[in-house]
Amino acid sequence: MNLVWHRADLRTHDNPALAAALRSGPAVGLVVLDPNILNGTSARRRAWFYRNVAALREAYARRGGALLVRSGLPWEVLPRAAAELGVHRVFAVRNSTPYARFRDRKVEEALPGRTAWSHGQYVQEPGEIVKPDGSPYTVFTPYSRRWWAAPEAELPEAPGRFPPAALPPGHDPGSVPDEPSDVPLPPAGEEAALGALEAFLSEGLPLYHQARDRLDGSGVSRLSCYFTLGVLSPRLAAQRAMRAGGEGAHKWVGELAWRDFSGDLLHNFPHMARSAFDPRWDALPWADDDEMFGAWLEGRTGVPAVDAGMRELRATGFLSNRARMVVAQFAVKLALLPWQKCERAFRDLLLDGDNASNLQGWQWSGGLGVDAAPYFRVFNPLAQAHTHDPGGAWLRRWVPESGGRPEPYGRPVLDLEAARRRYLEAAARIARAKPRA
Ligand SMILES: Cc1cc2nc3c(=O)[nH]c(=O)nc-3n(C[C@H](O)[C@H](O)[C@H](O)COP(=O)(O)OP(=O)(O)OC[C@H]3O[C@@H](n4cnc5c(N)ncnc54)[C@H](O)[C@@H]3O)c2cc1C
């Protein structure tokens, strides 16, 4: 018997690890509740994960298969499960965050020669799109040129009925915790995700290129919470969108390239999980001010676009990309809050929270050296609201005290113009002092 270890691939469609396991005989699925991941995150994100594990278990059961759930450190749980069940080989879709690579190395050591890894978390795997000299890209545009030129993957068929796997009599499949969430969760599971994809392709995709920048997020797919846990295959989504065609499709699939670029950056430059991508920016005069941090996190800075974003995020677990850029730029460039602390808190509020995309998003917004984003481009949150929430409906919804107007209200925590000058002076000093190596 084989074991399919599901991690960020909580699906049966386009799952090359599952397909490979079933090709070589009966298989059971396994999800490990890893304390190193689950203890360090928020209740809403755990709840979202558990609901999707429960949905995967149902998807297995509908096909006559079994999905086991075990708690503990994967490098201890997997060898134990392999011995108990008489497992020949463990199949898994590769992940490439620093922790995932450490974890998977330890599992390989514990089960030498008995692990098999497949692609499938990204459209193009981290580490595979390289410059002609074999080195990694650090700027998105040339990366994306090669990304678009890469051949389309052939996707495995979704499995039909699973061949019966002989589990030991009285075997405990393990239970999926049912943790409450402080925000309403979207419908869980791959059927819901595939349905949401189809709805977006027919309704949202044709106008995506025009509507994607709205601060209220009404022009985007909201599929990210499914991509993050691999409930929806990004390869399948990209292929379906490209078949639909048009400018909207091209732009949308280009965003999946940004997702891949984020994974690629973290894979090649793991230091970006701790420090600025370009380490010169670590020298900015960070202001570790608890009051300012609390005001930003709770949406009471007195700057409507920032407060609307943080309040929406806290209340729903989602925020449009445009609003993410506005709140992150405010935190890093205007308030000079330590970006790592903000990135962490922000990730825990997002249902789609993802190490690679969040680190890329924060470092890009903060001008910390990711891509070609210049440090001197500082978003004006008033102008952003004016342009991307023209009637003020989004501001009125989340910050009624602003009256839907983008100008600061009440007693703002900082003077935007003075903060902009302070940042630009400090950043220019750093940029002048030491050219990037
Ligand atoms: C500060 C900041 C933090 C972010 N943190 C995360 C995060 O933790 N998890 C996450 O999935 N995305 C993150 N993003 C990227 C992006 O904002 C979200 O993926 C997007 O808003 C999700 O909404 P959607 O599914 O409707 O996207 P759509 O506009 O419909 O795009 C389709 C898909 O493309 C991918 N995508 C879109 N934009 C980006 C981008 N800029 N970078 C990487 N992938 C992208 C997502 O998987 C998304 O679901 C962050 C961006 C910023 C600026």
Short mmCIF file of C-alpha atoms and ligand atoms in Angstrom, two decimals:
data_model
loop_
_atom_site.label_atom_id
_atom_site.label_comp_id
_atom_site.label_asym_id
_atom_site.label_seq_id
_atom_site.Cartn_x
_atom_site.Cartn_y
_atom_site.Cartn_z
CA MET A 1 0.00 0.00 0.00
CA ASN A 2 1.08 3.63 -0.66
CA LEU A 3 0.51 6.74 1.38
CA VAL A 4 -0.44 10.12 -0.14
CA TRP A 5 0.69 12.83 2.25
CA HIS A 6 -1.47 15.92 1.57
CA ARG A 7 -0.03 19.26 2.63
CA ALA A 8 -0.80 22.36 0.55
CA ASP A 9 -2.71 20.18 -1.96
CA LEU A 10 -6.04 19.44 -0.29
CA ARG A 11 -7.62 18.18 -3.52
CA THR A 12 -8.09 15.11 -5.68
CA HIS A 13 -8.20 16.91 -9.09
CA ASP A 14 -4.84 17.62 -10.75
CA ASN A 15 -3.02 15.94 -7.91
CA PRO A 16 0.06 14.28 -9.41
CA ALA A 17 1.07 12.72 -6.06
CA LEU A 18 -2.31 11.02 -5.70
CA ALA A 19 -2.32 9.97 -9.35
CA ALA A 20 1.19 8.47 -9.09
CA ALA A 21 0.31 6.60 -5.88
CA LEU A 22 -2.85 5.12 -7.39
CA ARG A 23 -0.98 4.10 -10.55
CA SER A 24 1.20 1.85 -8.46
CA GLY A 25 -1.55 0.26 -6.35
CA PRO A 26 -3.94 0.87 -3.46
CA ALA A 27 -3.32 4.05 -1.47
CA VAL A 28 -4.59 5.88 1.59
CA GLY A 29 -4.39 9.62 2.17
CA LEU A 30 -2.84 11.25 5.21
CA VAL A 31 -2.96 14.75 6.66
CA VAL A 32 -0.54 15.52 9.48
CA LEU A 33 -1.65 18.20 11.94
CA ASP A 34 1.81 19.69 12.40
CA PRO A 35 2.14 21.76 15.60
CA ASN A 36 4.98 23.74 14.05
CA ILE A 37 2.50 25.14 11.55
CA LEU A 38 -0.82 25.07 13.37
CA ASN A 39 0.26 26.39 16.78
CA GLY A 40 1.82 29.44 15.20
CA THR A 41 -1.21 30.65 13.31
CA SER A 42 -4.66 32.13 14.00
CA ALA A 43 -7.94 30.36 14.85
CA ARG A 44 -9.56 31.55 11.60
CA ARG A 45 -6.79 30.01 9.51
CA ARG A 46 -6.81 26.75 11.47
CA ALA A 47 -10.61 26.60 11.10
CA TRP A 48 -10.32 27.13 7.33
CA PHE A 49 -7.67 24.41 7.08
CA TYR A 50 -9.71 21.91 9.12
CA ARG A 51 -12.85 22.50 7.04
CA ASN A 52 -10.90 21.75 3.90
CA VAL A 53 -9.33 18.64 5.41
CA ALA A 54 -12.85 17.44 6.31
CA ALA A 55 -13.98 18.13 2.73
CA LEU A 56 -11.01 16.18 1.35
CA ARG A 57 -11.90 13.26 3.61
CA GLU A 58 -15.42 13.31 2.12
CA ALA A 59 -13.98 13.44 -1.41
CA TYR A 60 -11.89 10.35 -0.60
CA ALA A 61 -14.88 8.57 0.98
CA ARG A 62 -17.08 9.23 -2.09
CA ARG A 63 -14.52 7.32 -4.15
CA GLY A 64 -14.24 4.47 -1.66
CA GLY A 65 -10.94 5.79 -0.25
CA ALA A 66 -9.76 6.65 3.27
CA LEU A 67 -8.01 9.80 4.48
CA LEU A 68 -6.24 9.46 7.82
CA VAL A 69 -5.53 12.36 10.16
CA ARG A 70 -2.62 12.28 12.64
CA SER A 71 -1.14 14.93 14.95
CA GLY A 72 2.57 15.41 15.54
CA LEU A 73 5.84 16.13 13.85
CA PRO A 74 5.76 14.73 10.31
CA TRP A 75 9.19 13.08 10.60
CA GLU A 76 7.86 11.11 13.59
CA VAL A 77 4.27 10.56 12.41
CA LEU A 78 5.11 9.30 8.91
CA PRO A 79 7.51 6.48 9.84
CA ARG A 80 5.04 5.35 12.54
CA ALA A 81 2.11 5.35 10.11
CA ALA A 82 4.23 3.62 7.45
CA ALA A 83 5.12 0.81 9.88
CA GLU A 84 1.54 0.44 11.19
CA LEU A 85 -0.02 0.30 7.74
CA GLY A 86 2.72 -1.55 5.88
CA VAL A 87 3.34 1.39 3.57
CA HIS A 88 5.63 0.87 0.61
CA ARG A 89 6.11 4.48 -0.47
CA VAL A 90 5.00 8.02 0.52
CA PHE A 91 3.87 10.31 -2.31
CA ALA A 92 3.57 14.08 -1.87
CA VAL A 93 3.37 17.32 -3.82
CA ARG A 94 6.54 19.32 -3.27
CA ASN A 95 6.47 22.51 -1.16
CA SER A 96 9.36 24.91 -1.04
CA THR A 97 9.19 27.27 1.93
CA PRO A 98 12.23 27.10 4.23
CA TYR A 99 10.28 25.09 6.85
CA ALA A 100 8.77 22.75 4.24
CA ARG A 101 12.22 21.94 2.88
CA PHE A 102 13.60 21.28 6.36
CA ARG A 103 10.56 19.10 7.20
CA ASP A 104 10.74 17.10 3.97
CA ARG A 105 14.47 16.48 4.37
CA LYS A 106 13.80 15.05 7.83
CA VAL A 107 11.03 12.81 6.44
CA GLU A 108 13.38 11.60 3.68
CA GLU A 109 15.99 10.75 6.31
CA ALA A 110 13.39 8.85 8.35
CA LEU A 111 12.12 6.93 5.28
CA PRO A 112 15.21 6.57 3.06
CA GLY A 113 14.38 5.78 -0.57
CA ARG A 114 10.66 5.60 0.15
CA THR A 115 9.50 9.13 -0.71
CA ALA A 116 8.34 10.34 -4.14
CA TRP A 117 7.79 14.04 -4.86
CA SER A 118 5.64 15.62 -7.57
CA HIS A 119 5.02 19.15 -8.84
CA GLY A 120 1.64 20.78 -8.50
CA GLN A 121 1.63 23.61 -5.95
CA TYR A 122 2.43 26.15 -8.65
CA VAL A 123 1.91 26.51 -12.39
CA GLN A 124 5.70 26.53 -12.83
CA GLU A 125 7.67 25.10 -9.95
CA PRO A 126 9.99 27.25 -7.82
CA GLY A 127 13.55 26.94 -9.05
CA GLU A 128 12.59 25.90 -12.59
CA ILE A 129 12.33 29.23 -14.38
CA VAL A 130 15.93 30.40 -14.59
CA LYS A 131 18.03 32.86 -16.58
CA PRO A 132 19.98 31.48 -19.55
CA ASP A 133 23.03 31.19 -17.23
CA GLY A 134 21.01 29.09 -14.75
CA SER A 135 20.72 31.77 -12.07
CA PRO A 136 17.37 32.84 -10.58
CA TYR A 137 15.41 35.90 -11.62
CA THR A 138 14.94 38.76 -9.17
CA VAL A 139 12.79 40.97 -11.41
CA PHE A 140 9.28 39.95 -12.43
CA THR A 141 9.10 41.10 -16.08
CA PRO A 142 11.94 38.92 -17.43
CA TYR A 143 10.81 36.06 -15.15
CA SER A 144 7.30 36.30 -16.57
CA ARG A 145 8.56 36.26 -20.17
CA ARG A 146 10.13 32.87 -19.57
CA TRP A 147 7.15 31.78 -17.50
CA TRP A 148 4.79 32.41 -20.41
CA ALA A 149 7.13 30.56 -22.80
CA ALA A 150 7.29 27.42 -20.63
CA PRO A 151 5.30 24.44 -21.92
CA GLU A 152 1.86 23.76 -20.45
CA ALA A 153 1.82 20.79 -18.06
CA GLU A 154 -0.27 17.75 -18.86
CA LEU A 155 -2.65 17.35 -15.96
CA PRO A 156 -3.49 13.94 -14.48
CA GLU A 157 -7.11 12.80 -14.68
CA ALA A 158 -9.13 13.16 -11.49
CA PRO A 159 -9.29 9.67 -9.94
CA GLY A 160 -12.40 7.53 -10.20
CA ARG A 161 -13.00 4.81 -7.56
CA PHE A 162 -9.95 4.01 -5.45
CA PRO A 163 -8.78 0.39 -5.39
CA PRO A 164 -9.63 -0.97 -1.92
CA ALA A 165 -6.78 -0.46 0.60
CA ALA A 166 -6.55 -3.00 3.41
CA LEU A 167 -6.39 -1.01 6.64
CA PRO A 168 -5.64 -2.99 9.82
CA PRO A 169 -8.87 -4.02 11.62
CA GLY A 170 -10.03 -1.48 14.24
CA HIS A 171 -7.78 1.14 12.70
CA ASP A 172 -8.46 4.68 13.98
CA PRO A 173 -8.69 7.12 11.03
CA GLY A 174 -8.18 10.11 13.39
CA SER A 175 -10.56 13.01 13.68
CA VAL A 176 -10.51 16.44 12.08
CA PRO A 177 -10.75 19.19 14.71
CA ASP A 178 -13.69 21.55 14.38
CA GLU A 179 -12.40 24.93 15.54
CA PRO A 180 -14.70 27.96 15.41
CA SER A 181 -13.68 30.88 13.20
CA ASP A 182 -14.12 34.56 14.09
CA VAL A 183 -14.99 35.34 10.45
CA PRO A 184 -17.51 33.70 8.09
CA LEU A 185 -15.67 31.07 6.05
CA PRO A 186 -16.24 30.48 2.32
CA PRO A 187 -17.66 27.07 1.34
CA ALA A 188 -14.85 24.54 1.82
CA GLY A 189 -13.59 21.81 -0.49
CA GLU A 190 -12.61 21.34 -4.09
CA GLU A 191 -16.15 21.15 -5.44
CA ALA A 192 -16.89 24.59 -4.01
CA ALA A 193 -13.54 25.87 -5.34
CA LEU A 194 -14.13 24.48 -8.83
CA GLY A 195 -17.63 25.98 -8.80
CA ALA A 196 -16.23 29.37 -7.76
CA LEU A 197 -13.64 29.14 -10.54
CA GLU A 198 -16.30 28.43 -13.17
CA ALA A 199 -18.46 31.31 -11.90
CA PHE A 200 -15.51 33.69 -12.07
CA LEU A 201 -14.48 32.54 -15.54
CA SER A 202 -17.91 33.31 -16.95
CA GLU A 203 -18.76 36.43 -14.95
CA GLY A 204 -15.56 38.12 -13.76
CA LEU A 205 -12.80 37.14 -16.17
CA PRO A 206 -13.87 39.13 -19.27
CA LEU A 207 -13.60 42.46 -17.39
CA TYR A 208 -10.90 41.49 -14.89
CA HIS A 209 -8.24 43.74 -16.47
CA GLN A 210 -10.47 46.78 -15.97
CA ALA A 211 -11.98 45.96 -12.59
CA ARG A 212 -9.13 44.32 -10.64
CA ASP A 213 -7.88 47.51 -8.96
CA ARG A 214 -11.11 48.41 -7.16
CA LEU A 215 -10.43 48.79 -3.47
CA ASP A 216 -13.62 46.92 -2.59
CA GLY A 217 -12.35 43.79 -4.37
CA SER A 218 -15.49 43.47 -6.47
CA GLY A 219 -13.54 42.85 -9.69
CA VAL A 220 -11.37 39.92 -8.59
CA SER A 221 -11.80 36.15 -8.24
CA ARG A 222 -11.38 35.74 -4.45
CA LEU A 223 -9.95 32.30 -5.19
CA SER A 224 -6.73 32.88 -3.25
CA CYS A 225 -7.97 31.10 -0.10
CA TYR A 226 -8.39 27.97 -2.24
CA PHE A 227 -5.01 28.31 -3.97
CA THR A 228 -3.18 28.74 -0.67
CA LEU A 229 -4.29 25.34 0.65
CA GLY A 230 -4.15 23.76 -2.80
CA VAL A 231 -7.89 23.09 -2.72
CA LEU A 232 -7.86 24.45 -6.26
CA SER A 233 -5.10 23.59 -8.72
CA PRO A 234 -3.43 26.73 -10.12
CA ARG A 235 -2.43 24.75 -13.22
CA LEU A 236 -6.02 23.78 -13.95
CA ALA A 237 -7.23 27.33 -13.24
CA ALA A 238 -4.61 28.85 -15.57
CA GLN A 239 -5.42 26.41 -18.36
CA ARG A 240 -9.18 26.99 -18.07
CA ALA A 241 -8.69 30.77 -18.10
CA MET A 242 -6.41 30.65 -21.15
CA ARG A 243 -8.98 28.53 -23.00
CA ALA A 244 -11.58 31.24 -22.22
CA GLY A 245 -9.18 33.77 -23.78
CA GLY A 246 -9.27 37.58 -23.97
CA GLU A 247 -7.49 40.43 -22.22
CA GLY A 248 -9.03 39.63 -18.83
CA ALA A 249 -7.74 36.06 -19.02
CA HIS A 250 -4.24 37.19 -19.95
CA LYS A 251 -4.08 39.60 -17.04
CA TRP A 252 -5.54 37.08 -14.57
CA VAL A 253 -3.16 34.29 -15.54
CA GLY A 254 -0.38 36.88 -15.25
CA GLU A 255 -1.34 37.18 -11.57
CA LEU A 256 -0.82 33.45 -11.17
CA ALA A 257 2.65 34.12 -12.58
CA TRP A 258 3.14 36.60 -9.72
CA ARG A 259 2.15 33.82 -7.34
CA ASP A 260 4.76 31.55 -8.92
CA PHE A 261 7.35 34.35 -8.83
CA SER A 262 6.70 34.72 -5.08
CA GLY A 263 7.30 31.00 -4.56
CA ASP A 264 10.41 31.15 -6.73
CA LEU A 265 11.86 34.12 -4.79
CA LEU A 266 11.42 32.47 -1.40
CA HIS A 267 12.83 29.21 -2.76
CA ASN A 268 15.97 30.92 -4.07
CA PHE A 269 16.34 33.66 -1.44
CA PRO A 270 15.14 32.21 1.88
CA HIS A 271 16.73 35.15 3.75
CA MET A 272 13.71 37.22 2.66
CA ALA A 273 11.65 35.47 5.37
CA ARG A 274 13.67 37.38 7.98
CA SER A 275 15.31 40.42 6.44
CA ALA A 276 14.92 42.81 3.54
CA PHE A 277 15.43 41.20 0.12
CA ASP A 278 18.04 43.90 -0.46
CA PRO A 279 19.63 43.99 3.03
CA ARG A 280 20.48 47.70 2.71
CA TRP A 281 16.87 48.46 3.65
CA ASP A 282 17.25 46.76 7.03
CA ALA A 283 18.93 50.04 8.04
CA LEU A 284 15.75 52.16 7.74
CA PRO A 285 15.00 53.91 11.08
CA TRP A 286 12.24 51.51 12.16
CA ALA A 287 9.88 52.81 14.84
CA ASP A 288 8.81 49.87 17.00
CA ASP A 289 5.93 51.83 18.48
CA ASP A 290 3.21 49.64 20.05
CA GLU A 291 0.60 52.36 19.90
CA MET A 292 1.17 53.03 16.23
CA PHE A 293 1.22 49.28 15.51
CA GLY A 294 -2.09 48.81 17.38
CA ALA A 295 -3.69 51.75 15.55
CA TRP A 296 -2.62 50.32 12.19
CA LEU A 297 -3.67 46.75 13.03
CA GLU A 298 -7.07 47.76 14.37
CA GLY A 299 -7.87 50.31 11.68
CA ARG A 300 -7.86 53.48 13.76
CA THR A 301 -5.07 55.54 12.21
CA GLY A 302 -7.44 58.29 11.08
CA VAL A 303 -6.50 57.64 7.43
CA PRO A 304 -9.70 56.28 5.82
CA ALA A 305 -8.18 54.01 3.14
CA VAL A 306 -5.83 52.39 5.68
CA ASP A 307 -8.52 51.95 8.32
CA ALA A 308 -11.06 50.61 5.81
CA GLY A 309 -8.53 48.02 4.64
CA MET A 310 -7.55 46.80 8.09
CA ARG A 311 -11.16 46.74 9.32
CA GLU A 312 -12.31 44.78 6.27
CA LEU A 313 -9.46 42.33 6.69
CA ARG A 314 -10.22 41.79 10.38
CA ALA A 315 -13.94 41.33 9.70
CA THR A 316 -13.69 39.06 6.63
CA GLY A 317 -10.20 37.53 6.26
CA PHE A 318 -9.93 39.01 2.74
CA LEU A 319 -8.65 42.22 1.21
CA SER A 320 -8.15 43.27 -2.42
CA ASN A 321 -4.59 43.46 -3.70
CA ARG A 322 -4.89 47.24 -4.13
CA ALA A 323 -5.96 47.68 -0.49
CA ARG A 324 -3.17 45.33 0.66
CA MET A 325 -0.64 47.56 -1.07
CA VAL A 326 -2.14 50.67 0.55
CA VAL A 327 -2.08 49.32 4.13
CA ALA A 328 1.37 47.76 3.71
CA GLN A 329 2.91 50.91 2.25
CA PHE A 330 1.43 52.95 5.06
CA ALA A 331 2.91 50.59 7.67
CA VAL A 332 6.38 50.28 6.13
CA LYS A 333 7.09 53.60 4.45
CA LEU A 334 4.96 56.11 6.34
CA ALA A 335 4.80 54.66 9.88
CA LEU A 336 8.18 52.85 9.59
CA LEU A 337 6.74 49.98 11.63
CA PRO A 338 9.03 46.92 11.71
CA TRP A 339 7.80 45.18 8.57
CA GLN A 340 8.33 41.64 9.85
CA LYS A 341 5.92 42.22 12.73
CA CYS A 342 3.30 43.65 10.36
CA GLU A 343 3.77 40.89 7.78
CA ARG A 344 3.22 38.23 10.43
CA ALA A 345 0.10 39.85 11.92
CA PHE A 346 -1.29 40.48 8.45
CA ARG A 347 -0.74 36.86 7.37
CA ASP A 348 -2.65 35.58 10.40
CA LEU A 349 -5.65 37.74 9.49
CA LEU A 350 -5.77 36.49 5.88
CA LEU A 351 -7.60 33.29 5.01
CA ASP A 352 -5.25 33.11 2.02
CA GLY A 353 -2.19 33.84 4.20
CA ASP A 354 0.80 32.34 2.44
CA ASN A 355 4.47 32.73 3.36
CA ALA A 356 5.79 33.28 -0.13
CA SER A 357 3.07 35.62 -1.46
CA ASN A 358 2.82 37.59 1.75
CA LEU A 359 6.57 38.11 2.02
CA GLN A 360 6.73 39.14 -1.61
CA GLY A 361 3.72 41.46 -1.18
CA TRP A 362 5.19 43.14 1.89
CA GLN A 363 8.68 43.47 0.51
CA TRP A 364 7.39 44.76 -2.83
CA SER A 365 5.04 47.27 -1.22
CA GLY A 366 7.70 48.38 1.23
CA GLY A 367 10.29 48.90 -1.53
CA LEU A 368 12.64 46.48 0.24
CA GLY A 369 14.30 45.22 -2.92
CA VAL A 370 11.81 42.74 -4.41
CA ASP A 371 11.36 43.22 -8.16
CA ALA A 372 12.07 46.65 -9.59
CA ALA A 373 9.70 48.54 -7.22
CA PRO A 374 11.53 51.83 -6.57
CA TYR A 375 11.81 52.98 -2.95
CA PHE A 376 10.81 56.56 -3.84
CA ARG A 377 7.36 55.58 -5.07
CA VAL A 378 5.17 56.25 -2.05
CA PHE A 379 1.43 55.64 -2.37
CA ASN A 380 -0.71 58.52 -1.22
CA PRO A 381 -3.63 56.80 0.56
CA LEU A 382 -5.91 59.76 -0.25
CA ALA A 383 -5.20 59.59 -3.98
CA GLN A 384 -5.54 55.79 -3.93
CA ALA A 385 -9.01 56.04 -2.42
CA HIS A 386 -9.97 58.83 -4.78
CA THR A 387 -8.97 56.78 -7.85
CA HIS A 388 -9.95 53.27 -6.82
CA ASP A 389 -13.07 53.95 -4.71
CA PRO A 390 -14.44 56.91 -6.64
CA GLY A 391 -17.90 57.10 -5.06
CA GLY A 392 -16.49 56.46 -1.56
CA ALA A 393 -18.82 53.48 -0.98
CA TRP A 394 -16.01 51.24 0.31
CA LEU A 395 -14.78 53.92 2.71
CA ARG A 396 -18.33 54.60 3.92
CA ARG A 397 -18.93 50.90 4.50
CA TRP A 398 -15.85 50.27 6.63
CA VAL A 399 -15.16 53.72 8.08
CA PRO A 400 -18.55 55.43 8.37
CA GLU A 401 -16.96 58.20 10.43
CA SER A 402 -15.03 59.28 7.30
CA GLY A 403 -18.30 60.09 5.53
CA GLY A 404 -16.82 58.29 2.48
CA ARG A 405 -14.21 61.04 2.04
CA PRO A 406 -10.53 60.04 1.59
CA GLU A 407 -9.13 62.89 3.76
CA PRO A 408 -7.92 62.07 7.30
CA TYR A 409 -10.63 62.16 9.96
CA GLY A 410 -10.61 62.53 13.75
CA ARG A 411 -7.07 62.73 15.14
CA PRO A 412 -4.77 60.98 12.61
CA VAL A 413 -1.78 59.13 14.11
CA LEU A 414 0.63 60.84 11.75
CA ASP A 415 1.00 63.75 9.40
CA LEU A 416 1.15 62.04 6.00
CA GLU A 417 3.30 64.66 4.31
CA ALA A 418 5.84 64.85 7.15
CA ALA A 419 5.99 61.04 7.31
CA ARG A 420 6.58 60.83 3.56
CA ARG A 421 9.46 63.32 3.79
CA ARG A 422 10.99 61.49 6.78
CA TYR A 423 10.92 58.19 4.89
CA LEU A 424 12.27 59.64 1.63
CA GLU A 425 15.17 61.37 3.40
CA ALA A 426 16.17 58.20 5.28
CA ALA A 427 15.74 56.01 2.19
CA ALA A 428 17.74 58.37 -0.03
CA ARG A 429 20.61 58.33 2.51
CA ILE A 430 20.67 54.53 2.41
CA ALA A 431 20.41 54.40 -1.37
CA ARG A 432 23.30 56.91 -1.72
CA ALA A 433 25.55 55.34 0.90
CA LYS A 434 26.08 51.89 -0.53
CA PRO A 435 25.18 50.81 -4.03
CA ARG A 436 23.54 47.42 -4.21
CA ALA A 437 26.09 44.63 -4.64
C1 LIG B 1 1.01 43.24 1.24
C2 LIG B 1 0.50 42.09 0.44
C3 LIG B 1 0.32 40.85 1.05
C4 LIG B 1 -0.17 39.76 0.32
N1 LIG B 1 -0.32 38.55 0.95
C5 LIG B 1 -0.79 37.47 0.26
C6 LIG B 1 -0.96 36.20 0.88
O1 LIG B 1 -0.64 36.02 2.06
N2 LIG B 1 -1.48 35.20 0.14
C7 LIG B 1 -1.83 35.35 -1.18
O2 LIG B 1 -2.32 34.40 -1.81
N3 LIG B 1 -1.62 36.52 -1.81
C8 LIG B 1 -1.13 37.59 -1.14
N4 LIG B 1 -0.96 38.80 -1.78
C9 LIG B 1 -1.19 38.86 -3.24
C10 LIG B 1 -2.60 39.31 -3.66
O3 LIG B 1 -2.98 40.47 -3.01
C11 LIG B 1 -3.66 38.24 -3.42
O4 LIG B 1 -3.24 36.99 -3.95
C12 LIG B 1 -4.98 38.62 -4.09
O5 LIG B 1 -5.42 39.87 -3.61
C13 LIG B 1 -6.01 37.55 -3.79
O6 LIG B 1 -7.27 37.90 -4.30
P1 LIG B 1 -7.90 37.14 -5.53
O7 LIG B 1 -7.85 35.68 -5.33
O8 LIG B 1 -9.23 37.74 -5.78
O9 LIG B 1 -6.89 37.52 -6.68
P2 LIG B 1 -7.05 37.64 -8.26
O10 LIG B 1 -6.83 39.07 -8.61
O11 LIG B 1 -8.30 37.01 -8.74
O12 LIG B 1 -5.79 36.83 -8.81
C14 LIG B 1 -5.80 35.42 -9.03
C15 LIG B 1 -4.75 34.73 -8.19
O13 LIG B 1 -3.45 35.17 -8.56
C16 LIG B 1 -2.61 35.19 -7.39
N5 LIG B 1 -2.18 36.58 -7.18
C17 LIG B 1 -2.85 37.71 -7.50
N6 LIG B 1 -2.11 38.80 -7.22
C18 LIG B 1 -0.96 38.34 -6.71
C19 LIG B 1 0.22 38.98 -6.22
N7 LIG B 1 0.37 40.31 -6.24
N8 LIG B 1 1.21 38.21 -5.72
C20 LIG B 1 1.10 36.86 -5.70
N9 LIG B 1 0.01 36.20 -6.15
C21 LIG B 1 -0.99 36.93 -6.66
C22 LIG B 1 -3.46 34.70 -6.23
O14 LIG B 1 -3.22 33.33 -6.06
C23 LIG B 1 -4.87 34.98 -6.71
O15 LIG B 1 -5.84 34.16 -6.11
C24 LIG B 1 -0.46 39.91 -1.06
C25 LIG B 1 -0.27 41.15 -1.67
C26 LIG B 1 0.19 42.24 -0.92
C27 LIG B 1 0.38 43.55 -1.61
#
